[in-house]
mmCIF file of C-alpha atoms and ligand atoms in Angstrom:
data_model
loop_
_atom_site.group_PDB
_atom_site.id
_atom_site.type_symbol
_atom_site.label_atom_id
_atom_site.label_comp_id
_atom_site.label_asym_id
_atom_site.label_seq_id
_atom_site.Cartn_x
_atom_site.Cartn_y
_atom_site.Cartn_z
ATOM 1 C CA UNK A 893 -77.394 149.854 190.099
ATOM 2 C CA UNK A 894 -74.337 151.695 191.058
ATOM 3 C CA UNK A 895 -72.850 149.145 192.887
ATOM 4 C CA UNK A 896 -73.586 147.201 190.042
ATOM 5 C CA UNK A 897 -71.541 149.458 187.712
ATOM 6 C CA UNK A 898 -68.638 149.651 190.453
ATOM 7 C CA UNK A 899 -68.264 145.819 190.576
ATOM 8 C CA UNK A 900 -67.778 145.381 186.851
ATOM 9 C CA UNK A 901 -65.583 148.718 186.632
ATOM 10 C CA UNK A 902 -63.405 147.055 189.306
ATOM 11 C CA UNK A 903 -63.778 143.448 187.507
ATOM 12 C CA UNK A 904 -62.376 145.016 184.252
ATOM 13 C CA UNK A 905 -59.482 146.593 185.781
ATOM 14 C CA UNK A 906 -58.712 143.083 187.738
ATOM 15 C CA UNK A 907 -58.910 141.825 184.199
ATOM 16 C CA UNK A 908 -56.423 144.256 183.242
ATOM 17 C CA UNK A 909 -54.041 144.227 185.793
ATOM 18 C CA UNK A 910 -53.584 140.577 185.190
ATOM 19 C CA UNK A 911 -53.093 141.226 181.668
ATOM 20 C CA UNK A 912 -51.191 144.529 181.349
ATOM 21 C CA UNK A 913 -48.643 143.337 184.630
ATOM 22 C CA UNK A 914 -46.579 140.652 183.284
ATOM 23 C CA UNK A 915 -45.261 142.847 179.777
ATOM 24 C CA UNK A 916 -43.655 144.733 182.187
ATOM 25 C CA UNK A 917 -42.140 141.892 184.431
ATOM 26 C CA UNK A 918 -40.812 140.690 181.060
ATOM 27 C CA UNK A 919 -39.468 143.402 179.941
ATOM 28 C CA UNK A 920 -37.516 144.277 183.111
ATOM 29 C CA UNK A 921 -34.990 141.859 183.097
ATOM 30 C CA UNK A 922 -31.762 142.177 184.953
ATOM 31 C CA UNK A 923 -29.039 144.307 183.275
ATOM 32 C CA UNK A 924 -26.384 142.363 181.120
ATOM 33 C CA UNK A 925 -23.294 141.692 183.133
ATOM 34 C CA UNK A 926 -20.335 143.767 182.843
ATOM 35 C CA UNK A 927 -17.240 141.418 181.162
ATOM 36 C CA UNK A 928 -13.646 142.314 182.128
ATOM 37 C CA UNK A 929 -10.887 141.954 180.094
ATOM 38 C CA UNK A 930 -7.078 141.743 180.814
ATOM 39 C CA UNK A 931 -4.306 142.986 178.857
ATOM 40 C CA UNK A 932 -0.685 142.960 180.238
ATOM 41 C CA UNK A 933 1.610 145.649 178.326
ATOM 42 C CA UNK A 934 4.487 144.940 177.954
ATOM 43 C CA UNK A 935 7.792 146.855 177.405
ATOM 44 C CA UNK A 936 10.900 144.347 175.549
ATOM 45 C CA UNK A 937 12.860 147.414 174.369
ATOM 46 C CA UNK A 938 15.619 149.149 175.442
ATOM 47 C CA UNK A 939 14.122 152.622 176.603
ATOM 48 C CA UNK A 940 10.892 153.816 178.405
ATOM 49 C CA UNK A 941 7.468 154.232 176.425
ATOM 50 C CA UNK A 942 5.379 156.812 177.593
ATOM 51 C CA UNK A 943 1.393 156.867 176.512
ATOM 52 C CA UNK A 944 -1.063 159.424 176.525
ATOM 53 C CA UNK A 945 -4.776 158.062 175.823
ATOM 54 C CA UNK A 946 -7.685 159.306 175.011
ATOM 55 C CA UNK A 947 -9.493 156.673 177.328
ATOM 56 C CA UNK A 948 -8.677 154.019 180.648
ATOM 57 C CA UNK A 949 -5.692 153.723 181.098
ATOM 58 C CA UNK A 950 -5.119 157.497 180.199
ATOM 59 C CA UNK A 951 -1.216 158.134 180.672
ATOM 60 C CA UNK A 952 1.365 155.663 181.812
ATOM 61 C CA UNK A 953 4.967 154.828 180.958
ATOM 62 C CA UNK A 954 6.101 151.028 180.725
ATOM 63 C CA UNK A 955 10.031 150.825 182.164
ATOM 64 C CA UNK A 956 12.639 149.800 179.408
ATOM 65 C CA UNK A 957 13.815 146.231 179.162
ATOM 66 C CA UNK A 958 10.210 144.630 180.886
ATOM 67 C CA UNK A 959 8.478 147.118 182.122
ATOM 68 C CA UNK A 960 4.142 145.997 182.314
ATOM 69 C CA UNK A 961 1.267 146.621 183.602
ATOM 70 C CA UNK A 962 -2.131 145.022 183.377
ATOM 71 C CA UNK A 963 -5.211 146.783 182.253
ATOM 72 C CA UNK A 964 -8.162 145.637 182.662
ATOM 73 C CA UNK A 965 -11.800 146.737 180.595
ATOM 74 C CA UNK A 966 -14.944 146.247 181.308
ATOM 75 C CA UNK A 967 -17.304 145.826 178.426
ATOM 76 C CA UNK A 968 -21.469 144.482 178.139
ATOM 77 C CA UNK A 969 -20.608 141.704 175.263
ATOM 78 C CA UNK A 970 -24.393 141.591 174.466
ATOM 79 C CA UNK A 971 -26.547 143.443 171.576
ATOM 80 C CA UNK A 972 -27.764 146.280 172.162
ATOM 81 C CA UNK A 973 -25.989 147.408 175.325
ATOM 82 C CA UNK A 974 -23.573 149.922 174.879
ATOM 83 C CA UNK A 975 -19.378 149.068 175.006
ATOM 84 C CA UNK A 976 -17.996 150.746 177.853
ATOM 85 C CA UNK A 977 -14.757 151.349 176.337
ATOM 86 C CA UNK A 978 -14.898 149.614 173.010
ATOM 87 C CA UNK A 979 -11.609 151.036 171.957
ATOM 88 C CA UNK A 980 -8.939 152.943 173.287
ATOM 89 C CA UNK A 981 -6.316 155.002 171.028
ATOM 90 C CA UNK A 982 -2.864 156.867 172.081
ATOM 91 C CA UNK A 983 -0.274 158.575 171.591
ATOM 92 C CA UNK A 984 2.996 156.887 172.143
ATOM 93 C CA UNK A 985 6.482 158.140 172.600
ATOM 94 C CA UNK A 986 9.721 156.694 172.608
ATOM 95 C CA UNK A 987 13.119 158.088 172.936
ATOM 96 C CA UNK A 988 11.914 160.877 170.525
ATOM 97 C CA UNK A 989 9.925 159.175 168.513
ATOM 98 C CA UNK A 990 6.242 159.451 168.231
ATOM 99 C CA UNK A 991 3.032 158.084 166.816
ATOM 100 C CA UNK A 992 -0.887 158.732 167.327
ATOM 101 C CA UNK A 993 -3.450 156.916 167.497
ATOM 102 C CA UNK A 994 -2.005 153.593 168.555
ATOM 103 C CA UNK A 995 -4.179 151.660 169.567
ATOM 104 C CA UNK A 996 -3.984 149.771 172.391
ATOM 105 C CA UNK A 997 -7.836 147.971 172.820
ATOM 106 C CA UNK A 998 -10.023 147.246 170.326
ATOM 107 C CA UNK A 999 -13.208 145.142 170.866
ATOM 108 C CA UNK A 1000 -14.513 145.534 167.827
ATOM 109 C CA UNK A 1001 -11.939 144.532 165.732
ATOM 110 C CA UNK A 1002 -9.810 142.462 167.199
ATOM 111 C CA UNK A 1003 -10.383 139.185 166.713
ATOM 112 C CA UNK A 1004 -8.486 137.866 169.931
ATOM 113 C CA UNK A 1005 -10.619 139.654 171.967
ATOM 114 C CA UNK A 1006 -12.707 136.598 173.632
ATOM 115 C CA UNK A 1007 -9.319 135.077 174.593
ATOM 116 C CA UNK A 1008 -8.573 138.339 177.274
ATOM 117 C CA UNK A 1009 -12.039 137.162 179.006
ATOM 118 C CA UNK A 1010 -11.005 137.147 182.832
ATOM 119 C CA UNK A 1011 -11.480 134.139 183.837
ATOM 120 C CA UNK A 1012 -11.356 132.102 180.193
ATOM 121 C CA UNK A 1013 -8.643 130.376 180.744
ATOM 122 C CA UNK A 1014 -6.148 132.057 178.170
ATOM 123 C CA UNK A 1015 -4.125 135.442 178.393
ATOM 124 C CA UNK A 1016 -3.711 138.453 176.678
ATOM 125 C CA UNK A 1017 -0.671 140.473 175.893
ATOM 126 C CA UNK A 1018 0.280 143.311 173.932
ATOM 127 C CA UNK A 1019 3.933 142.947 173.859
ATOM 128 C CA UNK A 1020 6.275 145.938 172.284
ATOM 129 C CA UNK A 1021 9.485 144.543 171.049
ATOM 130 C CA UNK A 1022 11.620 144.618 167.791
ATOM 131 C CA UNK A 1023 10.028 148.159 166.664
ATOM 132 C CA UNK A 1024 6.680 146.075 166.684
ATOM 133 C CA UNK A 1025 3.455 145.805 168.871
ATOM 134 C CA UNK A 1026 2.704 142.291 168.850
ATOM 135 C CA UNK A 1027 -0.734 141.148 170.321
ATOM 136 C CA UNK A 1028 0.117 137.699 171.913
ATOM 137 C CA UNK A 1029 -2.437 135.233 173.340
ATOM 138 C CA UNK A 1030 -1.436 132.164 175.185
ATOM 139 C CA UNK A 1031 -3.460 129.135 176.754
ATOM 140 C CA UNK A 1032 -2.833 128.903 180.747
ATOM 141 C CA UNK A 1033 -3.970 125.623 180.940
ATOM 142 C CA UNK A 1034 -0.844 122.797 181.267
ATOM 143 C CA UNK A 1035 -3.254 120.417 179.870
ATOM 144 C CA UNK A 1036 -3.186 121.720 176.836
ATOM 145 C CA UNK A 1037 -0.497 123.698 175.660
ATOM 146 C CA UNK A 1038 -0.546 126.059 173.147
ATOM 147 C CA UNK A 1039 -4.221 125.380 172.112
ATOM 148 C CA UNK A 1040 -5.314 128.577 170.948
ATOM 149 C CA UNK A 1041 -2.192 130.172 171.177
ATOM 150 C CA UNK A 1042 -1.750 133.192 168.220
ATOM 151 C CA UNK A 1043 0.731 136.210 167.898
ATOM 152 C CA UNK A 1044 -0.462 138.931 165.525
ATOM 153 C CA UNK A 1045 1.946 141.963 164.730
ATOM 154 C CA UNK A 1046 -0.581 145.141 165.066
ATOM 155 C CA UNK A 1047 1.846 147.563 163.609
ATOM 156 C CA UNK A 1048 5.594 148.574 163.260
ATOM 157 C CA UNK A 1049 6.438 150.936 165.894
ATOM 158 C CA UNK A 1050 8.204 154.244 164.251
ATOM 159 C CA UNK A 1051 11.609 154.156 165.415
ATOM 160 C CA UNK A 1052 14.349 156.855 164.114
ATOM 161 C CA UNK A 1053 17.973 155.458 163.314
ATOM 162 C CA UNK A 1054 20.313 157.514 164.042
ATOM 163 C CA UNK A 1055 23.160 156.235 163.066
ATOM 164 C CA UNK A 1056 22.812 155.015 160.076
ATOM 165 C CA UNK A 1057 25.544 157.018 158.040
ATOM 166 C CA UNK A 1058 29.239 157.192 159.201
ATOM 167 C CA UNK A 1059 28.828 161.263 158.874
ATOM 168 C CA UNK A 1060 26.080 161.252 161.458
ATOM 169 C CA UNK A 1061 27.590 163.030 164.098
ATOM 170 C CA UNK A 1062 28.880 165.297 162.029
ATOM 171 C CA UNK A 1063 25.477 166.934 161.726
ATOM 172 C CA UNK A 1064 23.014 168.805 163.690
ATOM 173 C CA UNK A 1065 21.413 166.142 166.280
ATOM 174 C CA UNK A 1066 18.324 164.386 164.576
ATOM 175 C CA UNK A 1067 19.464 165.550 161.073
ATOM 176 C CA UNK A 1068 21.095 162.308 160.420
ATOM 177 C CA UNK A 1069 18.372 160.028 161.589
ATOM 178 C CA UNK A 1070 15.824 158.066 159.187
ATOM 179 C CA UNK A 1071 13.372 155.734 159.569
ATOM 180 C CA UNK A 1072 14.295 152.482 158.634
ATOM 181 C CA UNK A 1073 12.430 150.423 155.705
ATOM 182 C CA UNK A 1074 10.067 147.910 158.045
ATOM 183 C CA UNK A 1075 7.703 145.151 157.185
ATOM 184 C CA UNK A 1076 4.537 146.491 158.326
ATOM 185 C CA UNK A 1077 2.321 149.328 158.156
ATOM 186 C CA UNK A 1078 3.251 151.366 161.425
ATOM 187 C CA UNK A 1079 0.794 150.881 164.318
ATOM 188 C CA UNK A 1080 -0.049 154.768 164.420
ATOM 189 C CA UNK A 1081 0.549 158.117 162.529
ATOM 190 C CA UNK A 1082 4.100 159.085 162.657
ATOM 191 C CA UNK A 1083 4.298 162.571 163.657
ATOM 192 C CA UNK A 1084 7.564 164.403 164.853
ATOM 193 C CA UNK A 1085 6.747 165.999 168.052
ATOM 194 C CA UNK A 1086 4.948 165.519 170.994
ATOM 195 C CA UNK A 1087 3.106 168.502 170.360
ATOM 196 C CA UNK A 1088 2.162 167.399 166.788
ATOM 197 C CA UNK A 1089 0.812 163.873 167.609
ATOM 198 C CA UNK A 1090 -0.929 166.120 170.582
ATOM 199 C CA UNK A 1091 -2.935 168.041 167.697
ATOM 200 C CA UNK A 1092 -3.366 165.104 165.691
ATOM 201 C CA UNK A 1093 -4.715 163.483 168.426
ATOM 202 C CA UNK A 1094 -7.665 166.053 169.365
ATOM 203 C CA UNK A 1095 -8.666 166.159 166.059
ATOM 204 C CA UNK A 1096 -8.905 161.982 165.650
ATOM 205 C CA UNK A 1097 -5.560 161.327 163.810
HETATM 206 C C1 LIG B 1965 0.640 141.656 185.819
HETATM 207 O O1 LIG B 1965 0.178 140.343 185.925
HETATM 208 C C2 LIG B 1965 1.188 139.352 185.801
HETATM 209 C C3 LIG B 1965 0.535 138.002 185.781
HETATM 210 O O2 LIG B 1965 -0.355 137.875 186.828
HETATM 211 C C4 LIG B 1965 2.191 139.512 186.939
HETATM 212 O O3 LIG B 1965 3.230 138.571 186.800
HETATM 213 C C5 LIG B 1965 2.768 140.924 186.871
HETATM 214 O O4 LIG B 1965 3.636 141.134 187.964
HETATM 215 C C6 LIG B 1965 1.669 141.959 186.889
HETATM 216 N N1 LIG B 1965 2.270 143.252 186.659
HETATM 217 C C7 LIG B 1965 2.038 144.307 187.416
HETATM 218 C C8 LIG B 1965 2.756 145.568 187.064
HETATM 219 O O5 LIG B 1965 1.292 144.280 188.372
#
């Protein structure tokens, strides 16, 4: 009688094991890959550009005249997993000039992002020249060139001229210099300090 009760007891959790076991299994699958991304900076102007960012890379300066360097990011490209670093905003100065929040990654908006895929084929780079940063994507492959190839200005970069007006050095320095009119909206908040930008920064500006 007891044994009885023991061999069905142990029969229905046989039963159950071989129901309950395999949600688990199913459920446990292997965590989504990490995807890395490449973007080469790029410096085409005349001075050094120093960044300060809130995320990877953190600070850096590119040399004037071609001065790079490649950045990778590694991101889970799959719903529901969490971005790594899904965007990554700084402040940038040049020669006395600054501007927060520029933003140097953004997978989430930028459209381009698939082509900076490691690996993909194509290239990523975010190219300041001209007073503009310039997001430009070009197809390795020689067989066939320029497929997919784009160039999207991101933002004017906030420049001061300074000698603009023939009485310029007449003045105090900086009180002659303007910003000149420019095509797009700038890539970041103009601010006139470091310092400024600094605050601006910590409180999301
Ligand atoms: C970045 O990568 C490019 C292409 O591979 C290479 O030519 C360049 O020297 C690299 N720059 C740095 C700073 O490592």
């Amino acid at each position: 009688m007891i044994s009885g009760s023991i061999d069905v007891l142990a029969v229905a959790f046989a039963v159950a094991a071989v129901i309950v076991v395999p949600v688990p299994v199913a459920a446990a699958a292997p965590p989504p890959r990490l995807d890395t991304y490449l973007v080469r900076m790029v410096n085409r102007m005349e001075r050094k550009m120093e960044f300060d960012c809130d995320e990877w890379p953190d600070d850096f300066e590119l040399r004037a005249n071609g001065g790079d360097m490649n950045v990778t990011y590694e991101t889970a490209d799959r719903p529901g997993y969490d971005y790594l670093t899904p965007r990554v905003s700084c402040i940038w100065s040049y020669e006395g000039n600054y501007m927060s929040s520029v933003m140097i990654w953004d997978e989430e908006k930028w459209p381009e992002k698939k082509a900076c895929l490691v690996g993909g084929g194509r290239r990523c780079e975010l190219v300041f020249e001209n007073k503009e940063e310039v997001l430009v994507v070009t197809t390795s492959s020689p067989a066939a060139p320029g497929t997919g190839s784009s160039r999207r200005v991101l933002g004017d970069l906030a420049v001061k001229d300074c000698s603009t007006h023939w009485y310029g050095h007449l003045l105090p320095w900086g009180a002659g210099c303007t910003y000149p009119s420019h095509d797009h909206a700038y890539a970041g908040t103009v601010h006139s300090t470091w310092t400024a930008a600094a605050m601006a920064s910590t409180i999301g500006h």
